Amino acid sequence: MPKNTKNVLVSLAAAVALTGLAACGGSDSSGDDAAQTQTSDAAAETSAGPGAPGAAAAPEPDLAGVPEVVADVNGEEIPREDFVNAYEGQFQQMAAQSQATGQEVDQDQLKQQTVDNMVGNVLLIQAADKAKIDPSTKEVDATLEELAAGNGVATVEEFLTVLEEQGFTEEEARAAVSDQLKVDQFITQEAAIKEPTEQELRELYDSLAQQQAGGGAESGAESGGGSGLPAFEEVKPQLTQQLTQQQESEAIDAILEKLRADADITVNL
């Protein structure tokens, strides 16, 4: 595998930020890491004010003691470089939040979450490979076109050029997209995702309406019951998406639980 798939895909999805960074000179790290650094800097200036004491004293990721091989998953190694790329992106995001809230980042916990996510990612790709799921070049091209168009980049070629300026080769980008398609198709194949029923949608709507209203009286399903929510029919597509994503998340958790139980995993952190 090239760079960590999830990390590369996050960078692909952040194409707008990448484009802006490229125009400003960018950095040598991944687009996600650079974009998150800008977020962290902005949070520091907001909380302390430009030039204020401590405004530039952003927390730093602690990478001391991270081994050359962070984990081994069924004989496939997760190298330090991949872990560092993924961890730094996550750390920048958490650091920005910590500067806004004043709560220190728990780096030990974040490292564990990062390696757990990476192990899960490898397990899913391995399972998809075992199931002989192999997205076509046409499917990869179509996904790259969607990513480019969705992020305001005119062509796939321009999109790949922006990624290359941020340190990702075309081969890495295509491999990451292929792996994600592979995992998506595997999950679709393994998980029985059902269309949410009308009752489930209305129950979710009423629950959200009550939360908006501060847990007061029962809401009216058609008007939002004074909660400020739009009418049920207006938000029905979003409610459907939320419940579907919830099913998918639960299905992935169940799949990963089984894959982990049958896997030979060594984590060296």
PDB file of C-alpha atoms in Angstrom:
ATOM      1  CA  MET A   1       0.000   0.000   0.000  1.00  0.00           C
ATOM      2  CA  PRO A   2       1.358   3.530  -0.665  1.00  0.00           C
ATOM      3  CA  LYS A   3       0.504   6.142   1.949  1.00  0.00           C
ATOM      4  CA  ASN A   4      -2.271   5.441   4.407  1.00  0.00           C
ATOM      5  CA  THR A   5      -5.445   5.258   2.348  1.00  0.00           C
ATOM      6  CA  LYS A   6      -7.630   7.194   4.742  1.00  0.00           C
ATOM      7  CA  ASN A   7      -5.080   9.982   5.051  1.00  0.00           C
ATOM      8  CA  VAL A   8      -4.754  10.346   1.273  1.00  0.00           C
ATOM      9  CA  LEU A   9      -8.518  10.325   0.799  1.00  0.00           C
ATOM     10  CA  VAL A  10      -8.968  13.093   3.348  1.00  0.00           C
ATOM     11  CA  SER A  11      -6.466  15.108   1.344  1.00  0.00           C
ATOM     12  CA  LEU A  12      -8.353  14.393  -1.858  1.00  0.00           C
ATOM     13  CA  ALA A  13     -11.578  15.612  -0.301  1.00  0.00           C
ATOM     14  CA  ALA A  14      -9.819  18.784   0.857  1.00  0.00           C
ATOM     15  CA  ALA A  15      -9.035  19.872  -2.689  1.00  0.00           C
ATOM     16  CA  VAL A  16     -10.351  23.395  -2.232  1.00  0.00           C
ATOM     17  CA  ALA A  17      -8.007  23.963   0.678  1.00  0.00           C
ATOM     18  CA  LEU A  18      -5.209  22.372  -1.298  1.00  0.00           C
ATOM     19  CA  THR A  19      -5.803  24.684  -4.232  1.00  0.00           C
ATOM     20  CA  GLY A  20      -5.583  27.718  -1.980  1.00  0.00           C
ATOM     21  CA  LEU A  21      -2.438  26.407  -0.336  1.00  0.00           C
ATOM     22  CA  ALA A  22      -0.828  25.710  -3.686  1.00  0.00           C
ATOM     23  CA  ALA A  23      -1.422  29.311  -4.709  1.00  0.00           C
ATOM     24  CA  CYS A  24       0.246  30.472  -1.491  1.00  0.00           C
ATOM     25  CA  GLY A  25       3.226  28.171  -1.785  1.00  0.00           C
ATOM     26  CA  GLY A  26       1.762  25.352   0.323  1.00  0.00           C
ATOM     27  CA  SER A  27       3.904  22.930   2.301  1.00  0.00           C
ATOM     28  CA  ASP A  28       5.596  19.599   1.796  1.00  0.00           C
ATOM     29  CA  SER A  29       3.146  17.735   4.026  1.00  0.00           C
ATOM     30  CA  SER A  30      -0.242  16.352   3.033  1.00  0.00           C
ATOM     31  CA  GLY A  31      -3.001  18.752   2.096  1.00  0.00           C
ATOM     32  CA  ASP A  32      -5.037  17.688   5.085  1.00  0.00           C
ATOM     33  CA  ASP A  33      -2.158  18.383   7.466  1.00  0.00           C
ATOM     34  CA  ALA A  34      -1.548  21.808   5.943  1.00  0.00           C
ATOM     35  CA  ALA A  35      -5.214  22.717   5.933  1.00  0.00           C
ATOM     36  CA  GLN A  36      -5.537  21.678   9.560  1.00  0.00           C
ATOM     37  CA  THR A  37      -2.462  23.759  10.424  1.00  0.00           C
ATOM     38  CA  GLN A  38      -4.205  26.820   9.003  1.00  0.00           C
ATOM     39  CA  THR A  39      -7.274  25.963  11.094  1.00  0.00           C
ATOM     40  CA  SER A  40      -5.092  25.673  14.192  1.00  0.00           C
ATOM     41  CA  ASP A  41      -3.400  29.008  13.517  1.00  0.00           C
ATOM     42  CA  ALA A  42      -6.765  30.687  13.010  1.00  0.00           C
ATOM     43  CA  ALA A  43      -8.073  29.249  16.270  1.00  0.00           C
ATOM     44  CA  ALA A  44      -5.015  30.532  18.114  1.00  0.00           C
ATOM     45  CA  GLU A  45      -5.477  34.046  16.773  1.00  0.00           C
ATOM     46  CA  THR A  46      -9.181  33.984  17.588  1.00  0.00           C
ATOM     47  CA  SER A  47      -8.666  32.929  21.195  1.00  0.00           C
ATOM     48  CA  ALA A  48      -5.583  34.959  22.017  1.00  0.00           C
ATOM     49  CA  GLY A  49      -5.555  37.658  19.371  1.00  0.00           C
ATOM     50  CA  PRO A  50      -2.766  38.325  16.850  1.00  0.00           C
ATOM     51  CA  GLY A  51       0.488  39.008  18.629  1.00  0.00           C
ATOM     52  CA  ALA A  52      -0.961  38.246  22.062  1.00  0.00           C
ATOM     53  CA  PRO A  53       1.190  36.270  24.512  1.00  0.00           C
ATOM     54  CA  GLY A  54       0.957  32.571  23.700  1.00  0.00           C
ATOM     55  CA  ALA A  55      -0.805  33.160  20.362  1.00  0.00           C
ATOM     56  CA  ALA A  56       1.932  31.291  18.459  1.00  0.00           C
ATOM     57  CA  ALA A  57       2.492  28.638  21.129  1.00  0.00           C
ATOM     58  CA  ALA A  58       0.489  25.940  19.389  1.00  0.00           C
ATOM     59  CA  PRO A  59       0.899  22.433  20.826  1.00  0.00           C
ATOM     60  CA  GLU A  60       3.220  20.064  18.979  1.00  0.00           C
ATOM     61  CA  PRO A  61       2.641  16.377  18.207  1.00  0.00           C
ATOM     62  CA  ASP A  62       4.746  14.101  20.395  1.00  0.00           C
ATOM     63  CA  LEU A  63       6.262  11.507  18.070  1.00  0.00           C
ATOM     64  CA  ALA A  64       9.050  10.385  20.392  1.00  0.00           C
ATOM     65  CA  GLY A  65       9.200   6.641  20.703  1.00  0.00           C
ATOM     66  CA  VAL A  66       7.033   5.879  17.657  1.00  0.00           C
ATOM     67  CA  PRO A  67       8.645   2.722  16.221  1.00  0.00           C
ATOM     68  CA  GLU A  68       9.582   2.111  12.590  1.00  0.00           C
ATOM     69  CA  VAL A  69       6.800  -0.475  12.381  1.00  0.00           C
ATOM     70  CA  VAL A  70       3.754   0.758  14.291  1.00  0.00           C
ATOM     71  CA  ALA A  71       1.629  -2.322  13.719  1.00  0.00           C
ATOM     72  CA  ASP A  72       1.465  -5.599  11.823  1.00  0.00           C
ATOM     73  CA  VAL A  73      -1.875  -6.766  10.444  1.00  0.00           C
ATOM     74  CA  ASN A  74      -1.879 -10.320   9.130  1.00  0.00           C
ATOM     75  CA  GLY A  75       1.711  -9.863   7.992  1.00  0.00           C
ATOM     76  CA  GLU A  76       1.172  -6.409   6.488  1.00  0.00           C
ATOM     77  CA  GLU A  77       3.170  -3.714   8.227  1.00  0.00           C
ATOM     78  CA  ILE A  78       1.976  -0.200   9.022  1.00  0.00           C
ATOM     79  CA  PRO A  79       5.194   1.843   8.852  1.00  0.00           C
ATOM     80  CA  ARG A  80       6.067   4.835  10.999  1.00  0.00           C
ATOM     81  CA  GLU A  81       5.796   7.225   8.029  1.00  0.00           C
ATOM     82  CA  ASP A  82       2.174   6.274   7.371  1.00  0.00           C
ATOM     83  CA  PHE A  83       1.301   6.576  11.047  1.00  0.00           C
ATOM     84  CA  VAL A  84       2.975   9.985  11.346  1.00  0.00           C
ATOM     85  CA  ASN A  85       1.105  11.286   8.267  1.00  0.00           C
ATOM     86  CA  ALA A  86      -2.228  10.151   9.705  1.00  0.00           C
ATOM     87  CA  TYR A  87      -1.478  11.197  13.288  1.00  0.00           C
ATOM     88  CA  GLU A  88      -0.275  14.693  12.444  1.00  0.00           C
ATOM     89  CA  GLY A  89      -3.461  15.370  10.490  1.00  0.00           C
ATOM     90  CA  GLN A  90      -5.610  14.214  13.406  1.00  0.00           C
ATOM     91  CA  PHE A  91      -3.449  16.089  15.913  1.00  0.00           C
ATOM     92  CA  GLN A  92      -3.735  19.409  14.069  1.00  0.00           C
ATOM     93  CA  GLN A  93      -7.511  19.104  14.131  1.00  0.00           C
ATOM     94  CA  MET A  94      -7.574  18.280  17.839  1.00  0.00           C
ATOM     95  CA  ALA A  95      -5.033  21.018  18.604  1.00  0.00           C
ATOM     96  CA  ALA A  96      -7.258  23.618  16.947  1.00  0.00           C
ATOM     97  CA  GLN A  97     -10.161  22.466  19.110  1.00  0.00           C
ATOM     98  CA  SER A  98      -8.018  22.435  22.255  1.00  0.00           C
ATOM     99  CA  GLN A  99      -6.943  26.032  21.706  1.00  0.00           C
ATOM    100  CA  ALA A 100     -10.577  27.041  21.428  1.00  0.00           C
ATOM    101  CA  THR A 101     -11.715  25.044  24.484  1.00  0.00           C
ATOM    102  CA  GLY A 102      -8.581  25.172  26.622  1.00  0.00           C
ATOM    103  CA  GLN A 103      -8.640  21.390  27.010  1.00  0.00           C
ATOM    104  CA  GLU A 104      -5.275  19.724  26.389  1.00  0.00           C
ATOM    105  CA  VAL A 105      -5.008  17.052  23.689  1.00  0.00           C
ATOM    106  CA  ASP A 106      -4.667  13.561  25.133  1.00  0.00           C
ATOM    107  CA  GLN A 107      -1.935  12.399  22.770  1.00  0.00           C
ATOM    108  CA  ASP A 108      -1.763   8.845  24.114  1.00  0.00           C
ATOM    109  CA  GLN A 109      -5.470   8.377  23.474  1.00  0.00           C
ATOM    110  CA  LEU A 110      -5.232  10.027  20.048  1.00  0.00           C
ATOM    111  CA  LYS A 111      -2.328   7.776  19.049  1.00  0.00           C
ATOM    112  CA  GLN A 112      -4.338   4.724  20.027  1.00  0.00           C
ATOM    113  CA  GLN A 113      -7.366   5.943  18.070  1.00  0.00           C
ATOM    114  CA  THR A 114      -5.168   6.648  15.047  1.00  0.00           C
ATOM    115  CA  VAL A 115      -3.532   3.230  14.994  1.00  0.00           C
ATOM    116  CA  ASP A 116      -6.888   1.522  15.634  1.00  0.00           C
ATOM    117  CA  ASN A 117      -8.372   3.331  12.634  1.00  0.00           C
ATOM    118  CA  MET A 118      -5.380   2.393  10.485  1.00  0.00           C
ATOM    119  CA  VAL A 119      -5.590  -1.257  11.530  1.00  0.00           C
ATOM    120  CA  GLY A 120      -9.305  -1.282  10.732  1.00  0.00           C
ATOM    121  CA  ASN A 121      -8.605   0.287   7.358  1.00  0.00           C
ATOM    122  CA  VAL A 122      -6.040  -2.393   6.495  1.00  0.00           C
ATOM    123  CA  LEU A 123      -8.404  -5.163   7.642  1.00  0.00           C
ATOM    124  CA  LEU A 124     -11.190  -3.872   5.393  1.00  0.00           C
ATOM    125  CA  ILE A 125      -8.897  -3.612   2.368  1.00  0.00           C
ATOM    126  CA  GLN A 126      -7.542  -7.099   3.015  1.00  0.00           C
ATOM    127  CA  ALA A 127     -11.083  -8.476   3.291  1.00  0.00           C
ATOM    128  CA  ALA A 128     -12.089  -6.732   0.061  1.00  0.00           C
ATOM    129  CA  ASP A 129      -9.031  -8.185  -1.678  1.00  0.00           C
ATOM    130  CA  LYS A 130      -9.916 -11.645  -0.371  1.00  0.00           C
ATOM    131  CA  ALA A 131     -13.420 -11.178  -1.770  1.00  0.00           C
ATOM    132  CA  LYS A 132     -11.763 -10.362  -5.131  1.00  0.00           C
ATOM    133  CA  ILE A 133     -13.303  -6.902  -5.306  1.00  0.00           C
ATOM    134  CA  ASP A 134     -11.362  -4.900  -7.874  1.00  0.00           C
ATOM    135  CA  PRO A 135     -12.764  -1.504  -8.956  1.00  0.00           C
ATOM    136  CA  SER A 136     -12.272  -0.774 -12.637  1.00  0.00           C
ATOM    137  CA  THR A 137     -10.183   2.058 -14.034  1.00  0.00           C
ATOM    138  CA  LYS A 138     -13.449   3.575 -15.237  1.00  0.00           C
ATOM    139  CA  GLU A 139     -14.846   3.608 -11.689  1.00  0.00           C
ATOM    140  CA  VAL A 140     -11.668   5.211 -10.329  1.00  0.00           C
ATOM    141  CA  ASP A 141     -11.726   7.838 -13.089  1.00  0.00           C
ATOM    142  CA  ALA A 142     -15.391   8.601 -12.379  1.00  0.00           C
ATOM    143  CA  THR A 143     -14.681   9.058  -8.669  1.00  0.00           C
ATOM    144  CA  LEU A 144     -11.760  11.368  -9.380  1.00  0.00           C
ATOM    145  CA  GLU A 145     -14.014  13.396 -11.672  1.00  0.00           C
ATOM    146  CA  GLU A 146     -16.592  13.679  -8.874  1.00  0.00           C
ATOM    147  CA  LEU A 147     -13.920  14.771  -6.392  1.00  0.00           C
ATOM    148  CA  ALA A 148     -12.548  17.342  -8.812  1.00  0.00           C
ATOM    149  CA  ALA A 149     -15.964  18.756  -9.739  1.00  0.00           C
ATOM    150  CA  GLY A 150     -17.210  18.701  -6.162  1.00  0.00           C
ATOM    151  CA  ASN A 151     -14.231  20.760  -5.050  1.00  0.00           C
ATOM    152  CA  GLY A 152     -14.316  23.313  -7.829  1.00  0.00           C
ATOM    153  CA  VAL A 153     -11.387  21.975  -9.855  1.00  0.00           C
ATOM    154  CA  ALA A 154     -12.031  22.027 -13.592  1.00  0.00           C
ATOM    155  CA  THR A 155     -10.405  18.748 -14.636  1.00  0.00           C
ATOM    156  CA  VAL A 156      -8.990  15.570 -13.125  1.00  0.00           C
ATOM    157  CA  GLU A 157      -5.585  16.527 -14.513  1.00  0.00           C
ATOM    158  CA  GLU A 158      -5.639  19.819 -12.597  1.00  0.00           C
ATOM    159  CA  PHE A 159      -6.853  18.019  -9.494  1.00  0.00           C
ATOM    160  CA  LEU A 160      -3.973  15.524  -9.683  1.00  0.00           C
ATOM    161  CA  THR A 161      -1.530  18.370 -10.247  1.00  0.00           C
ATOM    162  CA  VAL A 162      -2.700  20.082  -7.067  1.00  0.00           C
ATOM    163  CA  LEU A 163      -2.295  16.823  -5.141  1.00  0.00           C
ATOM    164  CA  GLU A 164       1.168  16.320  -6.607  1.00  0.00           C
ATOM    165  CA  GLU A 165       2.176  19.774  -5.363  1.00  0.00           C
ATOM    166  CA  GLN A 166       1.162  18.597  -1.899  1.00  0.00           C
ATOM    167  CA  GLY A 167       3.287  15.452  -2.086  1.00  0.00           C
ATOM    168  CA  PHE A 168       0.882  12.856  -3.521  1.00  0.00           C
ATOM    169  CA  THR A 169       1.694  11.170  -6.804  1.00  0.00           C
ATOM    170  CA  GLU A 170      -1.004  10.237  -9.292  1.00  0.00           C
ATOM    171  CA  GLU A 171      -0.317   6.584  -8.507  1.00  0.00           C
ATOM    172  CA  GLU A 172      -0.933   7.176  -4.794  1.00  0.00           C
ATOM    173  CA  ALA A 173      -4.114   9.144  -5.447  1.00  0.00           C
ATOM    174  CA  ARG A 174      -5.514   6.491  -7.757  1.00  0.00           C
ATOM    175  CA  ALA A 175      -4.544   3.710  -5.359  1.00  0.00           C
ATOM    176  CA  ALA A 176      -6.291   5.518  -2.500  1.00  0.00           C
ATOM    177  CA  VAL A 177      -9.468   6.001  -4.532  1.00  0.00           C
ATOM    178  CA  SER A 178      -9.362   2.377  -5.668  1.00  0.00           C
ATOM    179  CA  ASP A 179      -8.955   1.159  -2.086  1.00  0.00           C
ATOM    180  CA  GLN A 180     -11.860   3.307  -0.893  1.00  0.00           C
ATOM    181  CA  LEU A 181     -14.111   2.043  -3.702  1.00  0.00           C
ATOM    182  CA  LYS A 182     -13.009  -1.488  -2.860  1.00  0.00           C
ATOM    183  CA  VAL A 183     -13.959  -1.035   0.802  1.00  0.00           C
ATOM    184  CA  ASP A 184     -17.263   0.665  -0.059  1.00  0.00           C
ATOM    185  CA  GLN A 185     -18.220  -2.181  -2.388  1.00  0.00           C
ATOM    186  CA  PHE A 186     -17.194  -4.776   0.192  1.00  0.00           C
ATOM    187  CA  ILE A 187     -19.292  -3.140   2.906  1.00  0.00           C
ATOM    188  CA  THR A 188     -22.275  -2.884   0.538  1.00  0.00           C
ATOM    189  CA  GLN A 189     -21.857  -6.570  -0.254  1.00  0.00           C
ATOM    190  CA  GLU A 190     -21.591  -7.641   3.383  1.00  0.00           C
ATOM    191  CA  ALA A 191     -24.040  -5.272   5.084  1.00  0.00           C
ATOM    192  CA  ALA A 192     -27.803  -5.421   4.750  1.00  0.00           C
ATOM    193  CA  ILE A 193     -28.698  -1.725   4.695  1.00  0.00           C
ATOM    194  CA  LYS A 194     -32.446  -1.185   4.699  1.00  0.00           C
ATOM    195  CA  GLU A 195     -34.378   1.898   3.650  1.00  0.00           C
ATOM    196  CA  PRO A 196     -35.558   3.682   6.834  1.00  0.00           C
ATOM    197  CA  THR A 197     -39.284   3.372   7.446  1.00  0.00           C
ATOM    198  CA  GLU A 198     -41.635   6.339   7.693  1.00  0.00           C
ATOM    199  CA  GLN A 199     -42.068   5.642  11.400  1.00  0.00           C
ATOM    200  CA  GLU A 200     -38.314   5.624  12.023  1.00  0.00           C
ATOM    201  CA  LEU A 201     -37.936   8.916  10.160  1.00  0.00           C
ATOM    202  CA  ARG A 202     -40.734  10.567  12.148  1.00  0.00           C
ATOM    203  CA  GLU A 203     -39.329   9.285  15.439  1.00  0.00           C
ATOM    204  CA  LEU A 204     -35.946  10.787  14.587  1.00  0.00           C
ATOM    205  CA  TYR A 205     -37.583  14.042  13.534  1.00  0.00           C
ATOM    206  CA  ASP A 206     -39.577  14.285  16.779  1.00  0.00           C
ATOM    207  CA  SER A 207     -36.454  13.539  18.810  1.00  0.00           C
ATOM    208  CA  LEU A 208     -34.516  16.293  17.062  1.00  0.00           C
ATOM    209  CA  ALA A 209     -37.425  18.707  17.433  1.00  0.00           C
ATOM    210  CA  GLN A 210     -37.603  18.053  21.175  1.00  0.00           C
ATOM    211  CA  GLN A 211     -33.860  18.623  21.506  1.00  0.00           C
ATOM    212  CA  GLN A 212     -34.173  21.904  19.635  1.00  0.00           C
ATOM    213  CA  ALA A 213     -37.020  22.926  21.917  1.00  0.00           C
ATOM    214  CA  GLY A 214     -34.960  22.078  24.997  1.00  0.00           C
ATOM    215  CA  GLY A 215     -36.706  18.811  25.737  1.00  0.00           C
ATOM    216  CA  GLY A 216     -40.076  20.431  26.177  1.00  0.00           C
ATOM    217  CA  ALA A 217     -43.459  19.335  24.998  1.00  0.00           C
ATOM    218  CA  GLU A 218     -43.863  16.889  22.149  1.00  0.00           C
ATOM    219  CA  SER A 219     -43.335  18.449  18.778  1.00  0.00           C
ATOM    220  CA  GLY A 220     -45.704  18.537  15.851  1.00  0.00           C
ATOM    221  CA  ALA A 221     -44.262  16.328  13.119  1.00  0.00           C
ATOM    222  CA  GLU A 222     -45.432  18.579  10.310  1.00  0.00           C
ATOM    223  CA  SER A 223     -44.346  21.965  11.576  1.00  0.00           C
ATOM    224  CA  GLY A 224     -41.490  21.346  13.971  1.00  0.00           C
ATOM    225  CA  GLY A 225     -43.654  22.150  16.967  1.00  0.00           C
ATOM    226  CA  GLY A 226     -42.097  25.561  17.431  1.00  0.00           C
ATOM    227  CA  SER A 227     -38.635  24.017  17.692  1.00  0.00           C
ATOM    228  CA  GLY A 228     -37.294  25.969  14.736  1.00  0.00           C
ATOM    229  CA  LEU A 229     -36.912  22.874  12.580  1.00  0.00           C
ATOM    230  CA  PRO A 230     -38.272  22.943   9.018  1.00  0.00           C
ATOM    231  CA  ALA A 231     -41.301  20.810   8.287  1.00  0.00           C
ATOM    232  CA  PHE A 232     -40.846  17.043   8.264  1.00  0.00           C
ATOM    233  CA  GLU A 233     -41.168  16.670   4.493  1.00  0.00           C
ATOM    234  CA  GLU A 234     -38.513  19.321   3.906  1.00  0.00           C
ATOM    235  CA  VAL A 235     -35.863  17.518   5.938  1.00  0.00           C
ATOM    236  CA  LYS A 236     -36.940  13.966   5.109  1.00  0.00           C
ATOM    237  CA  PRO A 237     -33.976  13.391   2.722  1.00  0.00           C
ATOM    238  CA  GLN A 238     -31.508  14.485   5.423  1.00  0.00           C
ATOM    239  CA  LEU A 239     -33.217  12.263   7.994  1.00  0.00           C
ATOM    240  CA  THR A 240     -33.008   9.331   5.588  1.00  0.00           C
ATOM    241  CA  GLN A 241     -29.323   9.992   5.042  1.00  0.00           C
ATOM    242  CA  GLN A 242     -28.647  10.198   8.786  1.00  0.00           C
ATOM    243  CA  LEU A 243     -30.382   6.896   9.559  1.00  0.00           C
ATOM    244  CA  THR A 244     -28.712   5.195   6.601  1.00  0.00           C
ATOM    245  CA  GLN A 245     -25.296   6.389   7.720  1.00  0.00           C
ATOM    246  CA  GLN A 246     -26.064   5.131  11.216  1.00  0.00           C
ATOM    247  CA  GLN A 247     -26.851   1.687   9.799  1.00  0.00           C
ATOM    248  CA  GLU A 248     -23.654   1.746   7.756  1.00  0.00           C
ATOM    249  CA  SER A 249     -21.594   2.720  10.803  1.00  0.00           C
ATOM    250  CA  GLU A 250     -23.087  -0.094  12.862  1.00  0.00           C
ATOM    251  CA  ALA A 251     -22.506  -2.542  10.001  1.00  0.00           C
ATOM    252  CA  ILE A 252     -18.858  -1.500   9.686  1.00  0.00           C
ATOM    253  CA  ASP A 253     -18.373  -1.916  13.445  1.00  0.00           C
ATOM    254  CA  ALA A 254     -19.822  -5.441  13.233  1.00  0.00           C
ATOM    255  CA  ILE A 255     -17.668  -6.343  10.230  1.00  0.00           C
ATOM    256  CA  LEU A 256     -14.527  -5.006  11.899  1.00  0.00           C
ATOM    257  CA  GLU A 257     -15.291  -6.863  15.119  1.00  0.00           C
ATOM    258  CA  LYS A 258     -15.376 -10.131  13.184  1.00  0.00           C
ATOM    259  CA  LEU A 259     -12.280  -9.291  11.139  1.00  0.00           C
ATOM    260  CA  ARG A 260     -10.315  -8.374  14.272  1.00  0.00           C
ATOM    261  CA  ALA A 261     -11.344 -11.605  16.004  1.00  0.00           C
ATOM    262  CA  ASP A 262      -9.961 -13.655  13.100  1.00  0.00           C
ATOM    263  CA  ALA A 263      -6.848 -11.507  12.497  1.00  0.00           C
ATOM    264  CA  ASP A 264      -3.267 -11.661  13.701  1.00  0.00           C
ATOM    265  CA  ILE A 265      -2.612  -8.088  14.879  1.00  0.00           C
ATOM    266  CA  THR A 266       0.436  -6.723  16.682  1.00  0.00           C
ATOM    267  CA  VAL A 267       0.507  -3.066  17.756  1.00  0.00           C
ATOM    268  CA  ASN A 268       3.918  -1.760  18.799  1.00  0.00           C
ATOM    269  CA  LEU A 269       2.960   1.632  20.262  1.00  0.00           C
TER     270      LEU A 269
END
